[in-house]
Amino acid sequence: MSHSVPPTDSLLSHFENLEDPRTGYLIEHRLVDIVALTICAVVCGAETWVDIEAYGQSKVDWLSTFLALPHGIPSHDTISRLFAQLDPHQLQDCFLSWVQTVAQLSAGAVVAVDGKTLRRSYDRGQGKGAIHMVSAWAAENRLVLGQVKVDEKSNEITAIPELLKVLALNGCIVTLDAMGTQKTIAKQIIDQGADYILSLKGNHEGLYEDVQQIFTWARQQHFKNIPHEVYQTIDKGHGRLEIRRHWLLDSVEHLVDADQWAGLKRVGLIESERRLPGQDPTITQRYYLVSLNGGVERFAQATRSHWGIENGLHWCLDVAFHEDDSRIRSGYAPQNMAVIRHLALNLLSQESSAKVGKKAKRLKAGWDNTYLTKVLASVG
């Protein structure tokens, strides 16, 4: 089977500037061939280096139609060594270059930023803990926009600005949980031309209590003569009833340190009431700092979209890609493979002809070269 246009051409063009970390005279397999083989294999269900080699051996004739493969399929040890040495910042740059050609974010698009630990990536023998990646997720496009590894001696507060600075955020709404609710991060989001919705919790003493009190007081007054917006949604299903009440208040100038939060215009409250048959209702309240000019429905939709990173990305990586079970540990390999998984997930998410889940799409791609070609060309 031959192709007039190799199925990985537009995708792999973004990896042309990747530097080969290997010693020149020892190189038998082209860097681009190993990267292309790994992407194809991971899309098709491979989860280990041995899987990737086995996939290559079973598809060598098809792969040879668009890859040079001067010495056939590389061994799993060769693939493993390369990904352990490959500069993760360079691989991230290649990923970003590709994503920016395919992610056309509309005005007001929600970009959710959240972290995930790769549970089995620790290496006790080397004294290495499990790695933690912070990712940006375009909710409506269902695309990973980028990812950064959190430094072992640090936390998400240092990784989030690093991730944000490489993203094109103009006109977007960035949503963050309480760890990312920092004055410097709020300023960076505003400086990059975006808006923010930042979750506020007890780790911001003073401000959290202030916002809590202002809402308690406003509700006691039934919001009489208090500028505000309110919006309610009701979800029913499987005997469950969930009522979400959303409020936005304009009065922020008297809050503790309000002037130190760049762009802060409003504060938000979401009260979720969950009712199950035969049980007392449970009520939870969440507070937010908001830079949006208006639109409580937009606020409601954006905060709901934020949780899509749990289902659309983290859950999918665990269920369809078994990321939490991955024992890839050496060198830079864990974070490099996290990038490859994100790339594979993006490709599978954008291919819409097969009306099945990601796991079934991976199997179908592994069985059917024509379908895999469609996945590889689905974006880019």
Short mmCIF file of C-alpha atoms in Angstrom, two decimals:
data_model
loop_
_atom_site.label_atom_id
_atom_site.label_comp_id
_atom_site.label_asym_id
_atom_site.label_seq_id
_atom_site.Cartn_x
_atom_site.Cartn_y
_atom_site.Cartn_z
CA MET A 1 0.00 0.00 0.00
CA SER A 2 1.54 3.36 -1.00
CA HIS A 3 0.60 6.98 -0.35
CA SER A 4 1.11 9.96 -2.62
CA VAL A 5 1.11 12.08 0.56
CA PRO A 6 2.66 10.37 3.59
CA PRO A 7 0.04 10.33 6.36
CA THR A 8 2.37 11.87 8.94
CA ASP A 9 3.85 14.61 6.73
CA SER A 10 2.07 17.70 8.07
CA LEU A 11 2.35 16.40 11.63
CA LEU A 12 6.03 15.47 11.48
CA SER A 13 7.04 18.74 9.81
CA HIS A 14 6.70 20.27 13.29
CA PHE A 15 9.38 17.89 14.63
CA GLU A 16 12.04 18.78 12.04
CA ASN A 17 14.01 21.00 14.43
CA LEU A 18 14.18 18.40 17.20
CA GLU A 19 17.84 17.88 18.13
CA ASP A 20 19.12 14.32 18.21
CA PRO A 21 20.76 13.68 21.61
CA ARG A 22 22.54 10.51 20.41
CA THR A 23 26.22 10.14 19.48
CA GLY A 24 26.51 10.65 15.71
CA TYR A 25 28.57 7.63 14.63
CA LEU A 26 26.40 5.23 16.65
CA ILE A 27 23.10 6.27 15.03
CA GLU A 28 21.42 3.56 12.95
CA HIS A 29 17.81 4.79 13.05
CA ARG A 30 16.62 8.25 12.04
CA LEU A 31 15.21 10.39 14.85
CA VAL A 32 12.12 11.31 12.83
CA ASP A 33 11.44 7.61 12.11
CA ILE A 34 11.49 6.74 15.82
CA VAL A 35 9.22 9.68 16.68
CA ALA A 36 6.78 8.78 13.87
CA LEU A 37 6.80 5.09 14.84
CA THR A 38 6.12 6.00 18.49
CA ILE A 39 3.24 8.35 17.63
CA CYS A 40 1.61 5.73 15.36
CA ALA A 41 2.12 2.97 17.93
CA VAL A 42 0.71 5.01 20.84
CA VAL A 43 -2.32 6.05 18.77
CA CYS A 44 -2.85 2.33 18.06
CA GLY A 45 -2.72 1.20 21.68
CA ALA A 46 0.99 0.74 22.51
CA GLU A 47 1.80 1.54 26.13
CA THR A 48 5.36 0.23 26.59
CA TRP A 49 8.62 0.30 24.61
CA VAL A 50 8.16 -3.41 23.85
CA ASP A 51 4.65 -2.64 22.53
CA ILE A 52 6.07 0.05 20.23
CA GLU A 53 8.68 -2.32 18.77
CA ALA A 54 6.07 -5.07 18.33
CA TYR A 55 3.71 -2.65 16.58
CA GLY A 56 6.56 -1.61 14.24
CA GLN A 57 7.45 -5.20 13.40
CA SER A 58 3.82 -6.03 12.59
CA LYS A 59 3.35 -2.91 10.42
CA VAL A 60 6.82 -2.62 8.89
CA ASP A 61 5.60 -2.91 5.29
CA TRP A 62 3.06 -0.10 5.74
CA LEU A 63 5.44 2.08 7.75
CA SER A 64 8.10 1.66 5.04
CA THR A 65 5.82 3.45 2.56
CA PHE A 66 6.50 6.77 4.29
CA LEU A 67 9.45 6.22 6.67
CA ALA A 68 13.06 5.50 5.61
CA LEU A 69 13.74 2.78 8.24
CA PRO A 70 17.30 2.17 6.91
CA HIS A 71 17.91 -0.62 9.45
CA GLY A 72 14.33 -1.79 9.88
CA ILE A 73 12.39 -1.29 13.10
CA PRO A 74 14.50 -0.10 16.07
CA SER A 75 14.62 -2.27 19.18
CA HIS A 76 12.66 -1.33 22.27
CA ASP A 77 15.95 -0.55 24.02
CA THR A 78 16.90 1.92 21.28
CA ILE A 79 13.50 3.65 21.49
CA SER A 80 13.66 3.75 25.30
CA ARG A 81 17.19 5.24 25.33
CA LEU A 82 16.22 7.94 22.84
CA PHE A 83 13.15 9.12 24.79
CA ALA A 84 15.12 9.07 28.04
CA GLN A 85 17.68 11.47 26.48
CA LEU A 86 15.40 13.64 24.32
CA ASP A 87 15.16 17.25 25.56
CA PRO A 88 11.57 17.53 26.91
CA HIS A 89 11.49 21.30 26.32
CA GLN A 90 12.26 20.76 22.65
CA LEU A 91 9.62 18.06 22.33
CA GLN A 92 7.14 20.40 24.03
CA ASP A 93 8.06 23.14 21.51
CA CYS A 94 7.34 20.74 18.64
CA PHE A 95 4.00 19.83 20.23
CA LEU A 96 3.12 23.52 20.69
CA SER A 97 4.08 24.31 17.10
CA TRP A 98 1.71 21.59 15.89
CA VAL A 99 -1.15 22.46 18.25
CA GLN A 100 -1.04 26.14 17.31
CA THR A 101 -1.68 25.23 13.67
CA VAL A 102 -4.75 23.15 14.55
CA ALA A 103 -6.33 24.85 17.58
CA GLN A 104 -8.45 27.73 16.34
CA LEU A 105 -9.74 29.03 19.67
CA SER A 106 -12.83 31.21 19.41
CA ALA A 107 -13.29 34.38 21.47
CA GLY A 108 -14.27 33.47 25.00
CA ALA A 109 -12.91 29.92 24.68
CA VAL A 110 -12.33 28.29 28.07
CA VAL A 111 -8.77 27.11 28.77
CA ALA A 112 -8.71 24.93 31.90
CA VAL A 113 -5.36 24.50 33.65
CA ASP A 114 -4.90 21.62 36.07
CA GLY A 115 -2.28 19.13 37.24
CA LYS A 116 -2.03 15.33 37.24
CA THR A 117 0.46 12.99 38.88
CA LEU A 118 1.74 10.03 36.83
CA ARG A 119 1.47 7.63 39.72
CA ARG A 120 3.87 4.87 38.63
CA SER A 121 6.57 7.15 37.22
CA TYR A 122 8.55 7.14 40.48
CA ASP A 123 11.93 5.40 40.64
CA ARG A 124 12.89 4.47 44.19
CA GLY A 125 16.29 3.17 43.07
CA GLN A 126 17.18 6.58 41.61
CA GLY A 127 15.45 8.47 44.43
CA LYS A 128 12.97 9.99 41.96
CA GLY A 129 9.38 10.74 42.95
CA ALA A 130 6.40 10.39 40.63
CA ILE A 131 6.30 13.23 38.11
CA HIS A 132 3.48 15.78 38.11
CA MET A 133 2.37 17.44 34.86
CA VAL A 134 0.33 20.64 34.58
CA SER A 135 -1.74 20.74 31.40
CA ALA A 136 -3.85 23.31 29.57
CA TRP A 137 -7.09 21.97 28.07
CA ALA A 138 -9.25 23.79 25.50
CA ALA A 139 -12.67 22.68 26.70
CA GLU A 140 -14.76 23.27 23.54
CA ASN A 141 -12.07 22.04 21.13
CA ARG A 142 -11.27 19.05 23.38
CA LEU A 143 -7.56 19.61 22.79
CA VAL A 144 -4.53 19.58 25.04
CA LEU A 145 -2.83 22.92 24.31
CA GLY A 146 0.37 22.29 26.24
CA GLN A 147 1.94 20.75 29.31
CA VAL A 148 4.78 21.41 31.73
CA LYS A 149 6.41 19.12 34.27
CA VAL A 150 6.38 20.45 37.83
CA ASP A 151 9.91 20.62 39.23
CA GLU A 152 10.46 18.05 42.00
CA LYS A 153 11.43 20.73 44.53
CA SER A 154 8.55 23.01 43.58
CA ASN A 155 4.79 22.94 42.95
CA GLU A 156 2.15 24.01 40.44
CA ILE A 157 2.54 27.70 41.39
CA THR A 158 5.88 27.83 39.54
CA ALA A 159 4.82 25.56 36.66
CA ILE A 160 1.59 27.38 35.75
CA PRO A 161 3.25 30.68 34.66
CA GLU A 162 5.76 28.68 32.58
CA LEU A 163 2.89 26.92 30.81
CA LEU A 164 0.77 30.04 30.34
CA LYS A 165 3.59 32.02 28.72
CA VAL A 166 3.83 29.59 25.77
CA LEU A 167 0.08 29.63 25.07
CA ALA A 168 -1.82 32.00 22.77
CA LEU A 169 -4.53 33.11 25.23
CA ASN A 170 -5.80 36.39 23.77
CA GLY A 171 -9.59 36.55 24.23
CA CYS A 172 -9.76 33.28 26.19
CA ILE A 173 -11.06 32.59 29.70
CA VAL A 174 -8.47 30.80 31.85
CA THR A 175 -9.87 28.71 34.71
CA LEU A 176 -7.71 27.53 37.61
CA ASP A 177 -8.27 25.74 40.88
CA ALA A 178 -7.18 27.25 44.20
CA MET A 179 -3.50 26.30 43.84
CA GLY A 180 -3.24 28.64 40.84
CA THR A 181 -5.10 31.50 42.49
CA GLN A 182 -2.08 33.80 42.83
CA LYS A 183 -1.77 37.55 42.23
CA THR A 184 1.18 37.12 39.86
CA ILE A 185 -0.71 34.50 37.83
CA ALA A 186 -3.82 36.71 37.64
CA LYS A 187 -1.65 39.58 36.34
CA GLN A 188 0.03 37.33 33.76
CA ILE A 189 -3.36 36.17 32.42
CA ILE A 190 -4.56 39.78 32.08
CA ASP A 191 -1.24 40.83 30.48
CA GLN A 192 -1.68 38.04 27.91
CA GLY A 193 -5.06 39.48 26.90
CA ALA A 194 -7.21 36.84 28.59
CA ASP A 195 -9.76 36.79 31.42
CA TYR A 196 -9.68 34.56 34.48
CA ILE A 197 -11.98 32.64 36.80
CA LEU A 198 -9.93 31.65 39.85
CA SER A 199 -11.21 29.28 42.51
CA LEU A 200 -10.95 30.75 46.00
CA LYS A 201 -10.44 28.55 49.06
CA GLY A 202 -9.30 28.79 52.66
CA ASN A 203 -5.63 28.99 51.67
CA HIS A 204 -6.29 32.69 50.96
CA GLU A 205 -7.06 33.78 54.49
CA GLY A 206 -8.75 37.13 54.80
CA LEU A 207 -9.88 37.34 51.19
CA TYR A 208 -11.77 34.03 51.35
CA GLU A 209 -13.57 35.03 54.57
CA ASP A 210 -14.28 38.47 53.09
CA VAL A 211 -15.92 37.03 49.97
CA GLN A 212 -17.84 34.51 52.07
CA GLN A 213 -19.16 37.28 54.34
CA ILE A 214 -20.18 39.56 51.48
CA PHE A 215 -22.27 36.78 49.91
CA THR A 216 -23.80 35.80 53.27
CA TRP A 217 -24.78 39.43 53.87
CA ALA A 218 -26.11 39.91 50.30
CA ARG A 219 -28.27 36.77 50.56
CA GLN A 220 -29.66 37.92 53.91
CA GLN A 221 -30.66 41.16 52.16
CA HIS A 222 -32.12 39.08 49.28
CA PHE A 223 -29.68 41.08 47.09
CA LYS A 224 -31.92 44.17 47.46
CA ASN A 225 -30.21 47.18 45.85
CA ILE A 226 -27.05 45.09 45.43
CA PRO A 227 -25.76 44.92 41.80
CA HIS A 228 -25.64 41.25 40.93
CA GLU A 229 -26.53 38.54 38.42
CA VAL A 230 -28.02 35.14 39.17
CA TYR A 231 -28.50 32.00 37.08
CA GLN A 232 -29.77 28.51 37.97
CA THR A 233 -29.38 25.17 36.22
CA ILE A 234 -31.13 21.88 37.02
CA ASP A 235 -29.76 18.48 36.01
CA LYS A 236 -31.76 15.27 36.38
CA GLY A 237 -30.73 11.70 35.75
CA HIS A 238 -30.68 8.22 37.33
CA GLY A 239 -32.82 9.41 40.24
CA ARG A 240 -30.39 12.23 40.95
CA LEU A 241 -31.33 15.91 40.97
CA GLU A 242 -28.61 18.56 40.94
CA ILE A 243 -29.46 22.25 41.27
CA ARG A 244 -26.66 24.77 40.65
CA ARG A 245 -27.18 28.38 41.62
CA HIS A 246 -24.67 30.90 40.28
CA TRP A 247 -24.20 34.47 41.51
CA LEU A 248 -21.87 37.25 40.42
CA LEU A 249 -21.41 40.36 42.60
CA ASP A 250 -19.91 43.58 41.29
CA SER A 251 -18.82 45.05 44.64
CA VAL A 252 -15.16 44.13 44.94
CA GLU A 253 -13.44 47.42 45.78
CA HIS A 254 -13.76 46.92 49.56
CA LEU A 255 -12.39 43.36 49.61
CA VAL A 256 -9.07 42.63 51.30
CA ASP A 257 -6.22 43.33 48.83
CA ALA A 258 -8.72 43.78 45.97
CA ASP A 259 -6.47 46.37 44.31
CA GLN A 260 -3.61 43.82 44.18
CA TRP A 261 -5.54 41.45 41.93
CA ALA A 262 -5.06 42.67 38.35
CA GLY A 263 -8.30 42.86 36.38
CA LEU A 264 -10.55 41.78 39.28
CA LYS A 265 -14.09 42.95 38.53
CA ARG A 266 -16.41 40.57 40.33
CA VAL A 267 -16.68 37.71 42.79
CA GLY A 268 -18.69 34.57 42.15
CA LEU A 269 -20.50 31.94 44.18
CA ILE A 270 -21.72 28.57 42.95
CA GLU A 271 -23.99 26.62 45.27
CA SER A 272 -24.59 23.02 44.27
CA GLU A 273 -27.52 21.18 45.82
CA ARG A 274 -27.53 17.44 45.19
CA ARG A 275 -30.59 15.33 45.95
CA LEU A 276 -30.68 11.53 45.93
CA PRO A 277 -33.73 9.37 46.75
CA GLY A 278 -34.00 8.60 50.46
CA GLN A 279 -31.09 10.88 51.42
CA ASP A 280 -30.83 14.38 52.82
CA PRO A 281 -29.76 16.96 50.23
CA THR A 282 -26.05 17.88 50.22
CA ILE A 283 -25.10 21.49 49.58
CA THR A 284 -21.61 22.71 48.63
CA GLN A 285 -20.47 26.27 48.01
CA ARG A 286 -17.52 27.41 45.90
CA TYR A 287 -16.21 30.97 45.61
CA TYR A 288 -14.37 32.61 42.72
CA LEU A 289 -12.41 35.69 41.71
CA VAL A 290 -13.60 36.81 38.27
CA SER A 291 -12.23 39.30 35.73
CA LEU A 292 -15.13 38.92 33.27
CA ASN A 293 -17.10 42.09 32.54
CA GLY A 294 -20.43 40.35 32.66
CA GLY A 295 -22.51 37.34 31.90
CA VAL A 296 -23.39 35.01 34.73
CA GLU A 297 -24.33 32.34 32.17
CA ARG A 298 -20.84 32.63 30.71
CA PHE A 299 -19.44 32.27 34.23
CA ALA A 300 -21.60 29.17 34.80
CA GLN A 301 -20.59 27.61 31.48
CA ALA A 302 -16.87 28.33 32.02
CA THR A 303 -16.75 26.87 35.53
CA ARG A 304 -18.62 23.78 34.29
CA SER A 305 -16.16 23.47 31.40
CA HIS A 306 -13.25 23.52 33.83
CA TRP A 307 -14.26 20.12 35.16
CA GLY A 308 -14.04 18.81 31.60
CA ILE A 309 -10.28 18.54 32.11
CA GLU A 310 -11.00 15.77 34.64
CA ASN A 311 -13.23 13.75 32.30
CA GLY A 312 -11.92 14.80 28.89
CA LEU A 313 -8.24 14.58 29.76
CA HIS A 314 -7.20 13.03 33.11
CA TRP A 315 -9.86 10.31 33.20
CA CYS A 316 -9.34 9.51 29.53
CA LEU A 317 -5.56 9.22 29.96
CA ASP A 318 -6.11 6.72 32.78
CA VAL A 319 -8.91 4.67 31.21
CA ALA A 320 -8.01 4.71 27.49
CA PHE A 321 -4.21 5.09 27.80
CA HIS A 322 -3.60 3.46 31.24
CA GLU A 323 -1.27 6.35 32.08
CA ASP A 324 -1.40 5.71 35.82
CA ASP A 325 -0.13 2.15 35.22
CA SER A 326 2.81 3.22 33.04
CA ARG A 327 6.18 2.18 34.49
CA ILE A 328 8.19 4.31 32.06
CA ARG A 329 10.68 5.94 34.44
CA SER A 330 14.18 6.52 33.05
CA GLY A 331 15.58 9.97 32.34
CA TYR A 332 13.22 12.33 30.54
CA ALA A 333 11.10 9.46 29.22
CA PRO A 334 8.07 9.89 31.57
CA GLN A 335 7.44 13.52 30.59
CA ASN A 336 8.27 12.91 26.92
CA MET A 337 5.78 10.05 26.78
CA ALA A 338 3.18 12.24 28.52
CA VAL A 339 3.55 14.65 25.57
CA ILE A 340 3.20 11.80 23.05
CA ARG A 341 0.04 10.57 24.83
CA HIS A 342 -1.40 14.10 24.74
CA LEU A 343 -0.63 14.29 21.03
CA ALA A 344 -2.29 10.91 20.41
CA LEU A 345 -5.31 11.95 22.47
CA ASN A 346 -5.65 15.16 20.43
CA LEU A 347 -5.51 13.21 17.16
CA LEU A 348 -8.12 10.71 18.34
CA SER A 349 -10.37 13.46 19.74
CA GLN A 350 -10.41 15.35 16.44
CA GLU A 351 -11.20 12.31 14.29
CA SER A 352 -14.99 12.23 14.30
CA SER A 353 -16.04 9.61 11.71
CA ALA A 354 -15.91 6.69 14.20
CA LYS A 355 -18.65 7.15 16.80
CA VAL A 356 -16.86 5.18 19.52
CA GLY A 357 -14.73 5.92 22.58
CA LYS A 358 -10.97 6.55 22.58
CA LYS A 359 -10.09 2.99 23.56
CA ALA A 360 -12.11 1.58 20.64
CA LYS A 361 -10.60 4.18 18.28
CA ARG A 362 -7.10 3.05 19.30
CA LEU A 363 -7.99 -0.57 18.51
CA LYS A 364 -9.57 0.40 15.18
CA ALA A 365 -6.46 2.42 14.23
CA GLY A 366 -4.27 -0.57 15.07
CA TRP A 367 -6.34 -2.90 12.91
CA ASP A 368 -7.01 -0.60 9.98
CA ASN A 369 -4.20 1.40 8.32
CA THR A 370 -6.73 3.43 6.34
CA TYR A 371 -8.43 4.56 9.53
CA LEU A 372 -5.04 5.32 11.15
CA THR A 373 -4.18 7.49 8.13
CA LYS A 374 -7.44 9.36 8.71
CA VAL A 375 -6.58 9.86 12.41
CA LEU A 376 -3.08 11.13 11.58
CA ALA A 377 -4.53 13.56 9.04
CA SER A 378 -7.54 14.54 11.18
CA VAL A 379 -5.85 17.78 12.17
CA GLY A 380 -2.82 19.62 10.92
#
